[in-house]
Amino acid sequence: VVDSLGGGICQVSTTLYNAVLRAELEVVQRSNHSMAVGYVPLAADAALAGTWKDLKFKNNTSIPLYVESVYTDGKITFNIYGQETRAAGRTVSFTSETISTTPFTQVITEDPSKPAGYKSTTSAGHTGYVAKLWKHVYLNGVEQSVELVNKSSYQASPAYVTVGTGQTQASAQPQQPETQAPETSAETTTQPNTTDTTQQ
């Protein structure tokens, strides 16, 4: 797994999914991502992939609906218009509950061409999760019910790390034999002598 250009369409489908939930329309098909995404709470995402992951919803009202998408300044907004048939004072909210967490592991590759102490992460790890999305229904601010919307499982993905096992530059250089400096008196190293006795 590497960071690269791509995706984006799933942020569109996820935004539409959250609008559909708040309009309380019937969700026919929805899939979570294989790994957790960071732009919505767990279990609030809706992934698109090929022909096997899609988002489908149904107009379960008695009148037509109008779905509007607006893209402005890097943000997309969905508005769903229809006839309001829900009771006055009815509101809904959604909460994400993490059921379990699976820490990611590390896959370490040793590279003798790199010096000891070298370390590079070529692919970041991803924590795995199992989460539930709950729908809370309120009437005039009083909670009436709590319903399970979905249960989503996200895979853990290991981090891939390369470490150097070769010699460091210091250890690779041949050791020079130590030479012993000639013995001198304290006087000759701190200040010049005024006699010629030390230079004979």
C-alpha positions as a Python dict, from the first residue, in 0.01 Angstrom:
ca = {
    (1, 'V'): (0, 0, 0),
    (2, 'V'): (149, 332, -109),
    (3, 'D'): (27, 691, -117),
    (4, 'S'): (-55, 790, -474),
    (5, 'L'): (-302, 977, -688),
    (6, 'G'): (-633, 797, -723),
    (7, 'G'): (-952, 727, -539),
    (8, 'G'): (-1169, 1030, -486),
    (9, 'I'): (-1482, 871, -628),
    (10, 'C'): (-1536, 691, -297),
    (11, 'Q'): (-1551, 1026, -119),
    (12, 'V'): (-1837, 1116, -355),
    (13, 'S'): (-2025, 792, -286),
    (14, 'T'): (-1957, 822, 87),
    (15, 'T'): (-2101, 1174, 96),
    (16, 'L'): (-2410, 1058, -93),
    (17, 'Y'): (-2444, 760, 144),
    (18, 'N'): (-2450, 990, 445),
    (19, 'A'): (-2709, 1213, 279),
    (20, 'V'): (-2927, 908, 202),
    (21, 'L'): (-2903, 794, 565),
    (22, 'R'): (-3013, 1132, 691),
    (23, 'A'): (-3300, 1140, 444),
    (24, 'E'): (-3393, 794, 580),
    (25, 'L'): (-3413, 637, 238),
    (26, 'E'): (-3369, 263, 188),
    (27, 'V'): (-3011, 154, 123),
    (28, 'V'): (-3013, -141, -118),
    (29, 'Q'): (-2638, -198, -154),
    (30, 'R'): (-2340, -55, 29),
    (31, 'S'): (-1986, -181, 93),
    (32, 'N'): (-1716, -55, 324),
    (33, 'H'): (-1356, -10, 215),
    (34, 'S'): (-1112, -297, 260),
    (35, 'M'): (-908, -73, 490),
    (36, 'A'): (-1023, 216, 708),
    (37, 'V'): (-1037, 566, 560),
    (38, 'G'): (-975, 883, 753),
    (39, 'Y'): (-1237, 1125, 620),
    (40, 'V'): (-1544, 975, 792),
    (41, 'P'): (-1601, 772, 1109),
    (42, 'L'): (-1571, 394, 1086),
    (43, 'A'): (-1872, 227, 917),
    (44, 'A'): (-1988, 557, 767),
    (45, 'D'): (-1808, 505, 435),
    (46, 'A'): (-1938, 366, 105),
    (47, 'A'): (-1679, 224, -133),
    (48, 'L'): (-1697, 182, -509),
    (49, 'A'): (-1484, -79, -685),
    (50, 'G'): (-1537, -235, -1027),
    (51, 'T'): (-1860, -430, -1049),
    (52, 'W'): (-1846, -580, -700),
    (53, 'K'): (-1872, -272, -475),
    (54, 'D'): (-2149, -24, -547),
    (55, 'L'): (-2385, 213, -370),
    (56, 'K'): (-2754, 168, -446),
    (57, 'F'): (-3052, 319, -268),
    (58, 'K'): (-3426, 316, -324),
    (59, 'N'): (-3689, 586, -314),
    (60, 'N'): (-3912, 437, -48),
    (61, 'T'): (-4141, 741, -47),
    (62, 'S'): (-4458, 791, -250),
    (63, 'I'): (-4335, 1091, -447),
    (64, 'P'): (-4033, 1156, -675),
    (65, 'L'): (-3705, 1271, -529),
    (66, 'Y'): (-3455, 1520, -664),
    (67, 'V'): (-3088, 1457, -586),
    (68, 'E'): (-2855, 1753, -629),
    (69, 'S'): (-2477, 1746, -607),
    (70, 'V'): (-2278, 2066, -572),
    (71, 'Y'): (-1899, 2089, -596),
    (72, 'T'): (-1740, 2408, -466),
    (73, 'D'): (-1389, 2490, -346),
    (74, 'G'): (-1281, 2128, -312),
    (75, 'K'): (-1596, 2020, -128),
    (76, 'I'): (-1895, 1821, -250),
    (77, 'T'): (-2244, 1855, -104),
    (78, 'F'): (-2552, 1641, -169),
    (79, 'N'): (-2904, 1776, -125),
    (80, 'I'): (-3201, 1541, -146),
    (81, 'Y'): (-3534, 1712, -211),
    (82, 'G'): (-3875, 1558, -163),
    (83, 'Q'): (-4192, 1589, 39),
    (84, 'E'): (-4132, 1570, 412),
    (85, 'T'): (-4355, 1299, 558),
    (86, 'R'): (-4176, 1252, 888),
    (87, 'A'): (-4324, 1382, 1209),
    (88, 'A'): (-4244, 1737, 1310),
    (89, 'G'): (-3967, 1738, 1569),
    (90, 'R'): (-3818, 1411, 1443),
    (91, 'T'): (-3441, 1417, 1401),
    (92, 'V'): (-3176, 1152, 1346),
    (93, 'S'): (-2807, 1124, 1427),
    (94, 'F'): (-2544, 856, 1375),
    (95, 'T'): (-2265, 723, 1594),
    (96, 'S'): (-1976, 490, 1517),
    (97, 'E'): (-1882, 216, 1764),
    (98, 'T'): (-1549, 35, 1739),
    (99, 'I'): (-1599, -333, 1829),
    (100, 'S'): (-1241, -455, 1792),
    (101, 'T'): (-900, -335, 1681),
    (102, 'T'): (-622, -534, 1513),
    (103, 'P'): (-279, -366, 1531),
    (104, 'F'): (-70, -384, 1216),
    (105, 'T'): (252, -583, 1206),
    (106, 'Q'): (587, -510, 1043),
    (107, 'V'): (748, -694, 754),
    (108, 'I'): (1121, -623, 775),
    (109, 'T'): (1355, -668, 478),
    (110, 'E'): (1730, -667, 540),
    (111, 'D'): (1941, -489, 279),
    (112, 'P'): (2318, -551, 299),
    (113, 'S'): (2380, -270, 49),
    (114, 'K'): (2261, -18, 308),
    (115, 'P'): (2469, 67, 616),
    (116, 'A'): (2370, -50, 962),
    (117, 'G'): (2132, 198, 1118),
    (118, 'Y'): (1953, 268, 789),
    (119, 'K'): (1574, 231, 810),
    (120, 'S'): (1308, 317, 555),
    (121, 'T'): (933, 250, 557),
    (122, 'T'): (825, 168, 204),
    (123, 'S'): (461, 107, 293),
    (124, 'A'): (280, 240, 600),
    (125, 'G'): (81, 0, 814),
    (126, 'H'): (-294, 17, 861),
    (127, 'T'): (-479, -87, 1175),
    (128, 'G'): (-771, -326, 1129),
    (129, 'Y'): (-1114, -258, 1278),
    (130, 'V'): (-1458, -403, 1322),
    (131, 'A'): (-1715, -128, 1372),
    (132, 'K'): (-2088, -68, 1385),
    (133, 'L'): (-2285, 236, 1275),
    (134, 'W'): (-2588, 319, 1489),
    (135, 'K'): (-2887, 537, 1402),
    (136, 'H'): (-3045, 738, 1684),
    (137, 'V'): (-3399, 866, 1636),
    (138, 'Y'): (-3521, 1160, 1844),
    (139, 'L'): (-3860, 1324, 1882),
    (140, 'N'): (-3847, 1676, 2022),
    (141, 'G'): (-3500, 1600, 2153),
    (142, 'V'): (-3598, 1277, 2332),
    (143, 'E'): (-3436, 957, 2204),
    (144, 'Q'): (-3699, 715, 2073),
    (145, 'S'): (-3491, 432, 1930),
    (146, 'V'): (-3142, 310, 1840),
    (147, 'E'): (-3105, 102, 1525),
    (148, 'L'): (-2807, -82, 1375),
    (149, 'V'): (-2728, 55, 1029),
    (150, 'N'): (-2435, -170, 937),
    (151, 'K'): (-2142, -368, 1068),
    (152, 'S'): (-1814, -314, 883),
    (153, 'S'): (-1482, -499, 892),
    (154, 'Y'): (-1157, -336, 785),
    (155, 'Q'): (-844, -539, 725),
    (156, 'A'): (-511, -473, 890),
    (157, 'S'): (-220, -417, 654),
    (158, 'P'): (144, -462, 761),
    (159, 'A'): (406, -192, 741),
    (160, 'Y'): (696, -281, 510),
    (161, 'V'): (1031, -165, 646),
    (162, 'T'): (1380, -194, 495),
    (163, 'V'): (1676, -196, 734),
    (164, 'G'): (2044, -181, 646),
    (165, 'T'): (2274, -464, 752),
    (166, 'G'): (2593, -352, 577),
    (167, 'Q'): (2894, -184, 729),
    (168, 'T'): (2874, 175, 835),
    (169, 'Q'): (3109, 419, 665),
    (170, 'A'): (3319, 446, 980),
    (171, 'S'): (3360, 70, 1017),
    (172, 'A'): (3420, 22, 647),
    (173, 'Q'): (3732, 240, 650),
    (174, 'P'): (4061, 66, 743),
    (175, 'Q'): (4183, 144, 1090),
    (176, 'Q'): (4496, 355, 1101),
    (177, 'P'): (4766, 235, 1345),
    (178, 'E'): (4788, 452, 1651),
    (179, 'T'): (5109, 655, 1686),
    (180, 'Q'): (5238, 770, 2019),
    (181, 'A'): (5309, 1137, 2042),
    (182, 'P'): (5656, 1231, 2172),
    (183, 'E'): (5668, 1310, 2538),
    (184, 'T'): (5698, 1675, 2619),
    (185, 'S'): (5704, 1870, 2936),
    (186, 'A'): (5418, 2088, 3045),
    (187, 'E'): (5630, 2393, 2976),
    (188, 'T'): (5686, 2315, 2608),
    (189, 'T'): (5312, 2269, 2540),
    (190, 'T'): (5180, 2570, 2726),
    (191, 'Q'): (5431, 2839, 2645),
    (192, 'P'): (5754, 2874, 2450),
    (193, 'N'): (6080, 2811, 2636),
    (194, 'T'): (6329, 3088, 2678),
    (195, 'T'): (6624, 2847, 2668),
    (196, 'D'): (6750, 2606, 2399),
    (197, 'T'): (6762, 2302, 2625),
    (198, 'T'): (6436, 2148, 2501),
    (199, 'Q'): (6529, 2183, 2135),
    (200, 'Q'): (6857, 1990, 2148),
}
